[in-house]
PDB file of C-alpha atoms and ligand atoms in Angstrom:
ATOM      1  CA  UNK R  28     -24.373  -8.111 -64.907  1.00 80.00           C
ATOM      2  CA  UNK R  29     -27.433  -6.002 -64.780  1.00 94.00           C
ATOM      3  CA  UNK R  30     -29.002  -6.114 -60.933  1.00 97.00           C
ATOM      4  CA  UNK R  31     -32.236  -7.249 -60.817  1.00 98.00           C
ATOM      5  CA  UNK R  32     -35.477  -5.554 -59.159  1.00 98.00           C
ATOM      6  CA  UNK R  33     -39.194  -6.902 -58.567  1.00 98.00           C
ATOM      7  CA  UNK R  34     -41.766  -4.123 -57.982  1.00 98.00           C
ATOM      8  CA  UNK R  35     -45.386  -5.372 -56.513  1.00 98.00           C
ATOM      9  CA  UNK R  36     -48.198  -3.602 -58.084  1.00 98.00           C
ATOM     10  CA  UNK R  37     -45.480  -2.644 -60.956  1.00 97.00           C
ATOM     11  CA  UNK R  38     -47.640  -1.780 -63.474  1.00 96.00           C
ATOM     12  CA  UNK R  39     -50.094   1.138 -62.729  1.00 95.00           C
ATOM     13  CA  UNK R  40     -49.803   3.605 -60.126  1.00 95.00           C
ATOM     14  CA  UNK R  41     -46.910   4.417 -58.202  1.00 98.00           C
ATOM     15  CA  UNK R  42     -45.492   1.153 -58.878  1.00 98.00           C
ATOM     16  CA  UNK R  43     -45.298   2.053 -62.868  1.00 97.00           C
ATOM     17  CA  UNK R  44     -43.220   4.746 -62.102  1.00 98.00           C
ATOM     18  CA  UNK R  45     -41.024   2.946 -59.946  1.00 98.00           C
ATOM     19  CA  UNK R  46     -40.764  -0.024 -62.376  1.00 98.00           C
ATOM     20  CA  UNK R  47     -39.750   2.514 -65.404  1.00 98.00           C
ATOM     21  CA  UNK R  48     -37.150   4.441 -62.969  1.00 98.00           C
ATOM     22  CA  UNK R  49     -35.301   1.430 -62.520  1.00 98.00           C
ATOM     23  CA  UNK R  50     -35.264   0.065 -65.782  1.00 98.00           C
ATOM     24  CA  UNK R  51     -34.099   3.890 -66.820  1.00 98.00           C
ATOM     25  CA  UNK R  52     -31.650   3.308 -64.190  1.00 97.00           C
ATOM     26  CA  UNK R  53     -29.961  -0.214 -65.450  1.00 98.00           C
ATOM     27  CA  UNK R  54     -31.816  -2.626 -63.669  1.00 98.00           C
ATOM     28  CA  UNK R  55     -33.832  -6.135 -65.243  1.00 98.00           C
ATOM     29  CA  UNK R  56     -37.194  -5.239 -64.007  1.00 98.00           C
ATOM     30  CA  UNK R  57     -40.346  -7.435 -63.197  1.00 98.00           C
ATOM     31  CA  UNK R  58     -43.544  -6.351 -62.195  1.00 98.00           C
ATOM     32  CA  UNK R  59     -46.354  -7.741 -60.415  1.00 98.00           C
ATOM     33  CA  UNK R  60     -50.132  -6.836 -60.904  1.00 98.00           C
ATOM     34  CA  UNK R  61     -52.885  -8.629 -59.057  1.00 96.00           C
ATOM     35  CA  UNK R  62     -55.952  -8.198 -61.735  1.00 92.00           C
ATOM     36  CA  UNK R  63     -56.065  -5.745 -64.723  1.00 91.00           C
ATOM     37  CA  UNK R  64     -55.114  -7.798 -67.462  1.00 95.00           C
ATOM     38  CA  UNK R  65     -55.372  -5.487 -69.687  1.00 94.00           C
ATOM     39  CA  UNK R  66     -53.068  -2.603 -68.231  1.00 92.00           C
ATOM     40  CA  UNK R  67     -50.168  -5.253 -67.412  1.00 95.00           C
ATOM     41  CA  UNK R  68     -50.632  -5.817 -71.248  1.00 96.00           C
ATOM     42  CA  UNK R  69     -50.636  -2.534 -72.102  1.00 96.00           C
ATOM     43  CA  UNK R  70     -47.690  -1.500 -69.556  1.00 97.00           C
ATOM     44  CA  UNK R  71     -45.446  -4.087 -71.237  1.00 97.00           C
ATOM     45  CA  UNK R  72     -46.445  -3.231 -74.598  1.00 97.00           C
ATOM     46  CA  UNK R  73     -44.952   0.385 -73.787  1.00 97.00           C
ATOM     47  CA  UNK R  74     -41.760  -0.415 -71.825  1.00 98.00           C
ATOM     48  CA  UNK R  75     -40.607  -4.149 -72.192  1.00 97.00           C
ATOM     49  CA  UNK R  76     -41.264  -4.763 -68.645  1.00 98.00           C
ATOM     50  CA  UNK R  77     -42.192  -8.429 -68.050  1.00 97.00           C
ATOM     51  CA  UNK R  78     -45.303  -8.589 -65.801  1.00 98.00           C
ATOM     52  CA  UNK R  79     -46.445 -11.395 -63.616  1.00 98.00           C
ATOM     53  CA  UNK R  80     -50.076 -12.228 -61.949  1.00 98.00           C
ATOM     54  CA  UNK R  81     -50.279 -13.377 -58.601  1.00 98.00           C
ATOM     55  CA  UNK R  82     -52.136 -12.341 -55.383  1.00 98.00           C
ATOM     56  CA  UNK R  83     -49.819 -10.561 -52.881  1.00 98.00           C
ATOM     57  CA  UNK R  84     -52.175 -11.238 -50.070  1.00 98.00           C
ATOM     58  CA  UNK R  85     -51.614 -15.305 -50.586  1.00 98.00           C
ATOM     59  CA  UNK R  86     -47.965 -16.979 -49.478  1.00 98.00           C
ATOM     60  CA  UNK R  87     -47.990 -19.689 -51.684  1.00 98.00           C
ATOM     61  CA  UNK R  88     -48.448 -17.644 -55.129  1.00 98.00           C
ATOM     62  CA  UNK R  89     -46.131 -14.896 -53.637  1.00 98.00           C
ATOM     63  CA  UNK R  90     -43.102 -17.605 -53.769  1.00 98.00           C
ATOM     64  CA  UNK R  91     -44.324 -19.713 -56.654  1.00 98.00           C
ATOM     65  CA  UNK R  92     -44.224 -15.930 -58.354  1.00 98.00           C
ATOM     66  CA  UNK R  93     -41.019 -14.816 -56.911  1.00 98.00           C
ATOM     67  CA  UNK R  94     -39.526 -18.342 -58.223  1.00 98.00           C
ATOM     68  CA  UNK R  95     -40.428 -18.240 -61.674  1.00 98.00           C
ATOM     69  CA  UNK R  96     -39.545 -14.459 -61.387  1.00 98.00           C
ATOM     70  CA  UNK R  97     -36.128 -15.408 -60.777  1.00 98.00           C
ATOM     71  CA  UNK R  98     -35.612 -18.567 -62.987  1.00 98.00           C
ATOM     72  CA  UNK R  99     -36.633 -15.985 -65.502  1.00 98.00           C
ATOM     73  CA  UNK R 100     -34.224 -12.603 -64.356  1.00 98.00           C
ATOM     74  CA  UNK R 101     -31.788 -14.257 -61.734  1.00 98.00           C
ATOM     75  CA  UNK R 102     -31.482 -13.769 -58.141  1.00 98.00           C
ATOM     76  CA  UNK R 103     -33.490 -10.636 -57.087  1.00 98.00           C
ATOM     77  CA  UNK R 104     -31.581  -7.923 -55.497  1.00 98.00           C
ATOM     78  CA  UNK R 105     -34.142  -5.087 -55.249  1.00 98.00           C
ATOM     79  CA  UNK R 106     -37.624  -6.076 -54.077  1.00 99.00           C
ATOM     80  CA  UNK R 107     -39.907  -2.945 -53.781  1.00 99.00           C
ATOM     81  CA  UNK R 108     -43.256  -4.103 -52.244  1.00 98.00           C
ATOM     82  CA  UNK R 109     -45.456  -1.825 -53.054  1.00 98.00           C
ATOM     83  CA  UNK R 110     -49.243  -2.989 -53.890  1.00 98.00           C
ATOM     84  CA  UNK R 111     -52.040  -1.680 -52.222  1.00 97.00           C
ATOM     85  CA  UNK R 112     -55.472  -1.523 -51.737  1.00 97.00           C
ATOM     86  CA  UNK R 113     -57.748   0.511 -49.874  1.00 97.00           C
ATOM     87  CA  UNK R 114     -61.373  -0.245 -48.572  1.00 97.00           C
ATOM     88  CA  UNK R 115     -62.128   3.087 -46.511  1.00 96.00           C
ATOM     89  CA  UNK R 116     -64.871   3.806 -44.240  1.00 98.00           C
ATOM     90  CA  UNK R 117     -65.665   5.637 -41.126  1.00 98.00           C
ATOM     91  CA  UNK R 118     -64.733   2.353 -38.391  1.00 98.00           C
ATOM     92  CA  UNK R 119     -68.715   2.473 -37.051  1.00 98.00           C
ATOM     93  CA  UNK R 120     -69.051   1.383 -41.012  1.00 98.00           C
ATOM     94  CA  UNK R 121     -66.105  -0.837 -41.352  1.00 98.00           C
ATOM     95  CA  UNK R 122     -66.657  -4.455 -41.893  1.00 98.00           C
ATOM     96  CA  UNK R 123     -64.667  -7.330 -40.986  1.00 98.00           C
ATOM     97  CA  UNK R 124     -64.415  -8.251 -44.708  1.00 98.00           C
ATOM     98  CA  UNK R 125     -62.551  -4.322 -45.611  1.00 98.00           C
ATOM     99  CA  UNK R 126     -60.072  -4.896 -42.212  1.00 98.00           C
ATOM    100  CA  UNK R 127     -59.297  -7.967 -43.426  1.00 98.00           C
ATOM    101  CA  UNK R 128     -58.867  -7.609 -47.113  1.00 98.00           C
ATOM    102  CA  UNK R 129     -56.656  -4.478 -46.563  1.00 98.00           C
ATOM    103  CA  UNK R 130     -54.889  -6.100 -43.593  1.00 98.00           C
ATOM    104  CA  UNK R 131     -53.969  -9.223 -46.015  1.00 98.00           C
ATOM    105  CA  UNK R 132     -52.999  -7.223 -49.516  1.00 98.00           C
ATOM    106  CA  UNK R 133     -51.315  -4.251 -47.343  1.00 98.00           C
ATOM    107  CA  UNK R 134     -49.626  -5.669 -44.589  1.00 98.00           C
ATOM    108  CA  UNK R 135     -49.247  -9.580 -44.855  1.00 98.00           C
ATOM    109  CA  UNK R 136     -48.649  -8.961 -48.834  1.00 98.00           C
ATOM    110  CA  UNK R 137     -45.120  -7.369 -47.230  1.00 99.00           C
ATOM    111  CA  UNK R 138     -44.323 -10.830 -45.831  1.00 99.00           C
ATOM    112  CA  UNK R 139     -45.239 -12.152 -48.404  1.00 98.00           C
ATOM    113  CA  UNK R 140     -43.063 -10.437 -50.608  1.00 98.00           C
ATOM    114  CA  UNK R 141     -39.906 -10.419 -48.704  1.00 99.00           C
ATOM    115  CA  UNK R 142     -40.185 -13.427 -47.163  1.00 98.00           C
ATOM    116  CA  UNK R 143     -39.359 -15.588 -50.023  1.00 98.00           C
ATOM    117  CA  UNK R 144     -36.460 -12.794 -51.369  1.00 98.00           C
ATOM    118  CA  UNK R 145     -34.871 -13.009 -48.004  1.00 98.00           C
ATOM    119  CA  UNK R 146     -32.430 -16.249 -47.713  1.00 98.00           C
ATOM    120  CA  UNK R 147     -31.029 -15.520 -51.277  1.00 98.00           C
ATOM    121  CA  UNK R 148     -30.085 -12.305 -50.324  1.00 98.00           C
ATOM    122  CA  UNK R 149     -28.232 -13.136 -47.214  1.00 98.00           C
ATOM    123  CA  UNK R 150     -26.719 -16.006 -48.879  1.00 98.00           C
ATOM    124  CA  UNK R 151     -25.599 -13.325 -51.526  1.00 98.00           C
ATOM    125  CA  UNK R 152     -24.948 -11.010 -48.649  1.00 98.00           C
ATOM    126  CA  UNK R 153     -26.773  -7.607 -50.988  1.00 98.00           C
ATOM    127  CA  UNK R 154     -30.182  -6.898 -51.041  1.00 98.00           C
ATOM    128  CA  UNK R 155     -32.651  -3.858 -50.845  1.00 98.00           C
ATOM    129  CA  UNK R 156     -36.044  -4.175 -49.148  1.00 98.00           C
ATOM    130  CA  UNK R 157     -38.030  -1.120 -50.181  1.00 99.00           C
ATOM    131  CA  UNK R 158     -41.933  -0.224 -48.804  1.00 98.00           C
ATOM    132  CA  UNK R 159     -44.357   1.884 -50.143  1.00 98.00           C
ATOM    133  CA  UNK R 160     -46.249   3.177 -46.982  1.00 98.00           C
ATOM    134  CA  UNK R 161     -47.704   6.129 -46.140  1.00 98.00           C
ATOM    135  CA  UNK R 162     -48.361   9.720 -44.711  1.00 98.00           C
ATOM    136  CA  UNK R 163     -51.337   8.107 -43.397  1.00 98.00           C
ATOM    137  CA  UNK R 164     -49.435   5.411 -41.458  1.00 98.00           C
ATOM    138  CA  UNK R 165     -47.651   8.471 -39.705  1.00 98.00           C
ATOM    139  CA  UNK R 166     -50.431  10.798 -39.180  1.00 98.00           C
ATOM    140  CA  UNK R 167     -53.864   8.158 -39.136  1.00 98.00           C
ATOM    141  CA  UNK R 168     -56.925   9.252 -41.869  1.00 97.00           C
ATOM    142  CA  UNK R 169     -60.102   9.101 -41.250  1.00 96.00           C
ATOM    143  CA  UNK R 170     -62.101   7.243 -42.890  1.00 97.00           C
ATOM    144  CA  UNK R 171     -58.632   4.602 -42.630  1.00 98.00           C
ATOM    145  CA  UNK R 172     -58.307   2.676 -39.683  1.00 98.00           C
ATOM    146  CA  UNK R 173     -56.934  -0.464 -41.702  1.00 98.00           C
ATOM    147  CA  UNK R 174     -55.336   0.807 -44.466  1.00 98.00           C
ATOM    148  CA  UNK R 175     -53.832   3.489 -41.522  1.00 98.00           C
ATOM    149  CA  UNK R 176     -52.657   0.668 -39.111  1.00 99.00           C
ATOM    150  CA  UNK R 177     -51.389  -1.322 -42.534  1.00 99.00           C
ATOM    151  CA  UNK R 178     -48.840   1.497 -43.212  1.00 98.00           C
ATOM    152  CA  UNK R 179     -47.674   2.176 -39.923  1.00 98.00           C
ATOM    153  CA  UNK R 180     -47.405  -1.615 -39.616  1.00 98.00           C
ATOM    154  CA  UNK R 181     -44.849  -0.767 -43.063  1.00 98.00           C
ATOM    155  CA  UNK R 182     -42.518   0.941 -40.516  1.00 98.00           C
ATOM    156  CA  UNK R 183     -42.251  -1.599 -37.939  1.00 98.00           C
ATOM    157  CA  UNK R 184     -40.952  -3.907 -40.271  1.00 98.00           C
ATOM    158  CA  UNK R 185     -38.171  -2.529 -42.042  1.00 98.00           C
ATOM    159  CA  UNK R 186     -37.355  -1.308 -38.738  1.00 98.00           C
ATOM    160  CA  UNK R 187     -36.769  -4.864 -37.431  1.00 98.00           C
ATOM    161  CA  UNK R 188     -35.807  -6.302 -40.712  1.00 98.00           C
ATOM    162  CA  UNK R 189     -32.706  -3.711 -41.311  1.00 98.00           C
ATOM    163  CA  UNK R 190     -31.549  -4.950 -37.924  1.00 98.00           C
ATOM    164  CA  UNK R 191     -31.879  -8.548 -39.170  1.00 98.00           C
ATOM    165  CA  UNK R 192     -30.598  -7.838 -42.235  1.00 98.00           C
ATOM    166  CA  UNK R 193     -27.380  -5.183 -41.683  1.00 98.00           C
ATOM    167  CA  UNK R 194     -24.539  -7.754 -41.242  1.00 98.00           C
ATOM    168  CA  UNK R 195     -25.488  -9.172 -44.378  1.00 98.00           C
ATOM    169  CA  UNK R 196     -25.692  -6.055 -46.366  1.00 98.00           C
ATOM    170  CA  UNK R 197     -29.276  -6.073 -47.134  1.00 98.00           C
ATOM    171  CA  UNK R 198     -30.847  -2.610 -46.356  1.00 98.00           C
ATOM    172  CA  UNK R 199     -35.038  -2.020 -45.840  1.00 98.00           C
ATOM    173  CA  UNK R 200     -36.702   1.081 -45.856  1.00 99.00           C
ATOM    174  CA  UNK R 201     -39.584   2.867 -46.360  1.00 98.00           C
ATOM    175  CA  UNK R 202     -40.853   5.359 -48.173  1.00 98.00           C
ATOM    176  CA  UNK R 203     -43.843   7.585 -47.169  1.00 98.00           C
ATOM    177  CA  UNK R 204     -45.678   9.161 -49.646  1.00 98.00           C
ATOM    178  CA  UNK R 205     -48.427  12.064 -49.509  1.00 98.00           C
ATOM    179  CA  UNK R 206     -51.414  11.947 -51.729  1.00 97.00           C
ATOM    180  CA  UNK R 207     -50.148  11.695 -55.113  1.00 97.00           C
ATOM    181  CA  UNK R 208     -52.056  11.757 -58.177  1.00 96.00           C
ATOM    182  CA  UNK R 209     -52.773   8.141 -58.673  1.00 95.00           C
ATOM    183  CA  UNK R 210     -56.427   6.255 -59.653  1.00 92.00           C
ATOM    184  CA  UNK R 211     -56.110   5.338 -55.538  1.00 92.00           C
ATOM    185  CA  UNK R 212     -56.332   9.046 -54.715  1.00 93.00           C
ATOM    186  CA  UNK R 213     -58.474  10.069 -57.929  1.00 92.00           C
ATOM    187  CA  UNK R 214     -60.948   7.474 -56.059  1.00 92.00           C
ATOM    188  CA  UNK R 215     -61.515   9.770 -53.241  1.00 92.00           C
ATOM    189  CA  UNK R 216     -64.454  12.116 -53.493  1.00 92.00           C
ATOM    190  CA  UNK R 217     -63.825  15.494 -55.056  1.00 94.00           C
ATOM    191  CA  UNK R 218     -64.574  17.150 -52.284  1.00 95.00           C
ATOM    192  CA  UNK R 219     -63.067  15.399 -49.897  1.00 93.00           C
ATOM    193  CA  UNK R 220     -59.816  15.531 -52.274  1.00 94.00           C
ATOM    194  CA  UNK R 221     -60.123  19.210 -52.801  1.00 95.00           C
ATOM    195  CA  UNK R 222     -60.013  19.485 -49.287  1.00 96.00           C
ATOM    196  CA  UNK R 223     -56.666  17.512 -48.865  1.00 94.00           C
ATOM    197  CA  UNK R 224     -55.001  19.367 -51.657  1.00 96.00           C
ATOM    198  CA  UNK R 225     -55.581  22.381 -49.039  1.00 97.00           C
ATOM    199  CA  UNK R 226     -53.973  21.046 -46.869  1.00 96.00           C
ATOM    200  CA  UNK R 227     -50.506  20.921 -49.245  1.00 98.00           C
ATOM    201  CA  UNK R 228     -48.193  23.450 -48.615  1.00 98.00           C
ATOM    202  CA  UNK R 229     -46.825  22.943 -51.915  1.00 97.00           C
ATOM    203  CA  UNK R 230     -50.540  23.351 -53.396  1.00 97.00           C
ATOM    204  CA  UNK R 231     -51.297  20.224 -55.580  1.00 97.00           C
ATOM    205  CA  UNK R 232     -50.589  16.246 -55.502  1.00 97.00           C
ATOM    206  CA  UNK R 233     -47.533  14.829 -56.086  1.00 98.00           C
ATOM    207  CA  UNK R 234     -45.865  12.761 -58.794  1.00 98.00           C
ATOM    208  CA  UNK R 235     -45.591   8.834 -59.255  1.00 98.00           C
ATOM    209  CA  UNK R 236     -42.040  10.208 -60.489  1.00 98.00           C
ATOM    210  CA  UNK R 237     -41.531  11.633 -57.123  1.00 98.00           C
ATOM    211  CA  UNK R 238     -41.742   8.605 -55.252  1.00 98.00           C
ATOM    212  CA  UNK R 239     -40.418   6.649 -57.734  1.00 98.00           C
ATOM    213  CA  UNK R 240     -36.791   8.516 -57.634  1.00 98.00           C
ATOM    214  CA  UNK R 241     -36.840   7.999 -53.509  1.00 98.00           C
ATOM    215  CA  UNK R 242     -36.548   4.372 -54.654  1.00 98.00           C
ATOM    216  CA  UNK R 243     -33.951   4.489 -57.021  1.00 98.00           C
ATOM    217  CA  UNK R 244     -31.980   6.204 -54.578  1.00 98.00           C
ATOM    218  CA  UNK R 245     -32.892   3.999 -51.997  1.00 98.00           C
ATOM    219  CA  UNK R 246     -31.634   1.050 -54.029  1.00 98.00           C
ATOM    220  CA  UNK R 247     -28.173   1.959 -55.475  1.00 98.00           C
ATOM    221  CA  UNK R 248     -25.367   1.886 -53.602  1.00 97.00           C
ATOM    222  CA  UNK R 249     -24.807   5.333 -52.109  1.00 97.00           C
ATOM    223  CA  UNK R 250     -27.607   4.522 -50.009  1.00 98.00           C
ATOM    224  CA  UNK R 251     -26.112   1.704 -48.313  1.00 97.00           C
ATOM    225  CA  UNK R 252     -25.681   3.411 -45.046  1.00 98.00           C
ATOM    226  CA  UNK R 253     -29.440   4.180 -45.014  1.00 98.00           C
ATOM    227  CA  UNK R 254     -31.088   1.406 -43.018  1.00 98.00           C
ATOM    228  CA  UNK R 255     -34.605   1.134 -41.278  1.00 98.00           C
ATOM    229  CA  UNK R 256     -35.532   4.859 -42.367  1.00 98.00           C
ATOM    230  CA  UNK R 257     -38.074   6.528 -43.832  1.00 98.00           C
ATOM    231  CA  UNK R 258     -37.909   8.869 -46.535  1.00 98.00           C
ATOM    232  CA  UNK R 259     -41.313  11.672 -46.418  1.00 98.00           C
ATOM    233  CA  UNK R 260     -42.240  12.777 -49.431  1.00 98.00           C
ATOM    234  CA  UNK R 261     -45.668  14.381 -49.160  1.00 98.00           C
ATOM    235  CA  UNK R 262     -45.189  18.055 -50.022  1.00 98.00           C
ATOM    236  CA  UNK R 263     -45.070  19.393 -46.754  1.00 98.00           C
ATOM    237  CA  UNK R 264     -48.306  18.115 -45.318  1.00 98.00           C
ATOM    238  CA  UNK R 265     -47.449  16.368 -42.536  1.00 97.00           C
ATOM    239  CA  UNK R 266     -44.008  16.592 -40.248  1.00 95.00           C
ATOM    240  CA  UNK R 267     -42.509  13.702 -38.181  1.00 88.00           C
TER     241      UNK R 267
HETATM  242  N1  CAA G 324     -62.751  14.527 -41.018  1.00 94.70           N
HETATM  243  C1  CAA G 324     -63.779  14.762 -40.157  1.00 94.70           C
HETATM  244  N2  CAA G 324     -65.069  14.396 -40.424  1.00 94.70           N
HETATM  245  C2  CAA G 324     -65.288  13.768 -41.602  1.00 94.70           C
HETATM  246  C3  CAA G 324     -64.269  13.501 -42.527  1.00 94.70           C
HETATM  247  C4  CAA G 324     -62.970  13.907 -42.198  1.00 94.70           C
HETATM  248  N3  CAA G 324     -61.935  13.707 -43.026  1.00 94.70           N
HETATM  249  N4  CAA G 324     -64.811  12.847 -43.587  1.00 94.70           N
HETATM  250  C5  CAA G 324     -66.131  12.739 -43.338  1.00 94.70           C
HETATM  251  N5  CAA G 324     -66.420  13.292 -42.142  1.00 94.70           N
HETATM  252  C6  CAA G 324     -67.714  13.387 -41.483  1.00 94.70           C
HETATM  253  C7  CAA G 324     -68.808  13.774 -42.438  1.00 94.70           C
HETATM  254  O1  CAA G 324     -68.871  15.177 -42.582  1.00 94.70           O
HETATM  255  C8  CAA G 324     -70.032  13.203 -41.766  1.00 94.70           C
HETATM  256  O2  CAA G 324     -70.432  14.052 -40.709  1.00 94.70           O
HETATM  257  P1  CAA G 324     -71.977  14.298 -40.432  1.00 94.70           P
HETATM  258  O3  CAA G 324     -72.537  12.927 -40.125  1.00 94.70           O
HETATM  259  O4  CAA G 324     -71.977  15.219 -39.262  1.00 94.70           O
HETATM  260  O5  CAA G 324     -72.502  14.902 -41.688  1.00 94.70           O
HETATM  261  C9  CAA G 324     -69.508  11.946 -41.084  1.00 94.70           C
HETATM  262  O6  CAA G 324     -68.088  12.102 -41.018  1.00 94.70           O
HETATM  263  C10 CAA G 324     -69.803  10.681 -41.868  1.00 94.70           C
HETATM  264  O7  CAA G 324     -69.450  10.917 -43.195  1.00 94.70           O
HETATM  265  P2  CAA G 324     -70.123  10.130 -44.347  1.00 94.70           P
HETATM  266  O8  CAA G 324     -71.480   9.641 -43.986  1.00 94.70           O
HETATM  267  O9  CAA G 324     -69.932  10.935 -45.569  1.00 94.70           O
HETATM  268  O10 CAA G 324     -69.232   8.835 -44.368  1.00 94.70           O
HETATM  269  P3  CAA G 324     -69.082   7.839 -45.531  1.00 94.70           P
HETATM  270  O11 CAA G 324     -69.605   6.519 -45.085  1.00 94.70           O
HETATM  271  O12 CAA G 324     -69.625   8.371 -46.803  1.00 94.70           O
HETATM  272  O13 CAA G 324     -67.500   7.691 -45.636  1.00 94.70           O
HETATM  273  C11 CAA G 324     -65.263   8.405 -46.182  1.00 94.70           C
HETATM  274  C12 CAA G 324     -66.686   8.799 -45.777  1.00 94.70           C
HETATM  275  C13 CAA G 324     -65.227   7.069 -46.926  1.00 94.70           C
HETATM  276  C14 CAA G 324     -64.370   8.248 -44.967  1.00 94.70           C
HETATM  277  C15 CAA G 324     -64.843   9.541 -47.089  1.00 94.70           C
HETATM  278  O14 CAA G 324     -64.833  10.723 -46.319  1.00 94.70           O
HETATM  279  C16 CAA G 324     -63.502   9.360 -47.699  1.00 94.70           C
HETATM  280  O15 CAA G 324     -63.322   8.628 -48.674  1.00 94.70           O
HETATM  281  N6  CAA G 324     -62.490  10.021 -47.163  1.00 94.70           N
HETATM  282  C17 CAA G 324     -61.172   9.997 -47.734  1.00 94.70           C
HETATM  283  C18 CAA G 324     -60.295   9.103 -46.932  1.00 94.70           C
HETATM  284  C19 CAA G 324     -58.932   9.234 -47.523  1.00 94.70           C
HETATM  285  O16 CAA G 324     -58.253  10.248 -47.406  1.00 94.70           O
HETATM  286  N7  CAA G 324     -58.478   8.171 -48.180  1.00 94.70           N
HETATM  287  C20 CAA G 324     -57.202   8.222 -48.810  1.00 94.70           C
HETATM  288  C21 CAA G 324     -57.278   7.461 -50.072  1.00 94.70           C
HETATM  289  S1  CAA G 324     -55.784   7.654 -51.015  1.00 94.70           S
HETATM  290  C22 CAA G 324     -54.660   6.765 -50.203  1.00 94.70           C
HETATM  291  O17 CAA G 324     -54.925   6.053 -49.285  1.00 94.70           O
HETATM  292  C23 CAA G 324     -53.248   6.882 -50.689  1.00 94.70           C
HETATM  293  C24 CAA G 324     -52.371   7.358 -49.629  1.00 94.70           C
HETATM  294  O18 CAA G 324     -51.580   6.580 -49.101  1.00 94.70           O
HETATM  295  C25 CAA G 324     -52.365   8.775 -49.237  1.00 94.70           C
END
């Protein structure tokens, strides 16, 4: 039988790509938006992905989700949490409200999202845990303190959770992409986004495709051996 993958934030973005890379790749796909209606619509419409509403940042609606998720596609064996928000401002400007928003969609939207997947897949002893961070969780942004200490807050968890996890042949990892070319990084002022594309060795953004291939790789098999890692893929702009 087909394995089975939920990708948060599956239909625009990064996590569009992902979503259509594993479907390309075999896999019964669901994805989760938090809002736009109309581009879940639309993104099912175009490639028979099932999409499903819920708020990331909220436990309750994260299981309810991941329940009807699976009455609907079976056990899940690939969860890729990967919605995101960002709120950024200089931290003198920063309110409580944009630390907290981006610490609950970003950080505790990971909990949410593997928590639930979690005793299925030891019971089942497979699983893949997969997080979209950052380059921005390694190296800090201005202009990012939350969203920063939300992505390197990404790595500390699949750290501890591939120890947890190991003996029961569930992997997590993370992936860290640069600035791809995404509505998130379209969001940023020109200038300011000229500016970062100078600082790309390779000389432009990358591709949703880009990132979404890490994952695929990071889900199948071969990777097995790959546990509580982090795969860079940002074009040669930062080094760890
Ligand atoms: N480095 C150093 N100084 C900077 C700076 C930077 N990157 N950005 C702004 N400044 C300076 C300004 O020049 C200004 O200095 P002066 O007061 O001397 O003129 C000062 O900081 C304050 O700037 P602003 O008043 O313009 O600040 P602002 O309130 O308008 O906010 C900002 C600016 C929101 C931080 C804006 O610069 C910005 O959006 N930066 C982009 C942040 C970024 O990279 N976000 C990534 C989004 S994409 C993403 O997150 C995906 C991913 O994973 C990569």
């Amino acid at each position: 039988m087909a394995r089975t993958a939920l990708v948060t934030g599956g239909s625009r973005g990064i996590g569009a790509a992902i979503s259509k890379a594993l479907k390309a790749e075999g896999y019964t796909v669901a994805a989760t938006y938090a809002g736009n209606d109309d581009a879940a619509a639309k993104f099912t419409e175009e490639t028979g992905i099932k999409t499903y509403k819920w708020n990331v940042a909220d436990y309750a609606e994260s299981k309810a989700g991941i329940e009807k998720v699976e009455g609907d596609i079976g056990p899940l064996d690939v969860v890729v949490a990967n919605a995101g928000i960002t709120r950024d401002a200089p931290f003198h400007k920063m309110s409580p409200e944009q630390w907290s928003e981006v610490i609950d969609t970003n950080l505790t939207g990971v909990f949410n999202t593997f928590h639930p997947v979690w005793p299925g897949m030891r019971e089942r002893k497979f699983g893949r845990c997969i997080v979209i961070s950052s380059i921005n969780g390694q190296k800090g942004q201005f202009g990012q303190v939350n969203y920063a200490a939300t992505k390197a807050g990404d790595l500390g968890i699949v750290k501890s959770l591939a120890q947890e996890g190991a003996r029961y042949g569930i992997t997590a990892n993370a992936i860290c992409p640069g600035y791809i070319a995404t509505e998130m990084v379209m969001a940023v002022p020109e200038k300011v986004r000229e500016a970062i594309i100078g600082q790309i060795p390779t000389g432009r953004l990358g591709e949703p495709e880009e990132i979404a291939r890490c994952v695929a790789f990071l889900a199948s098999d071969d990777a097995g051996f790959i546990n509580g890692s982090t795969i860079t893929a940002n074009g040669g702009q930062f080094f760890v």
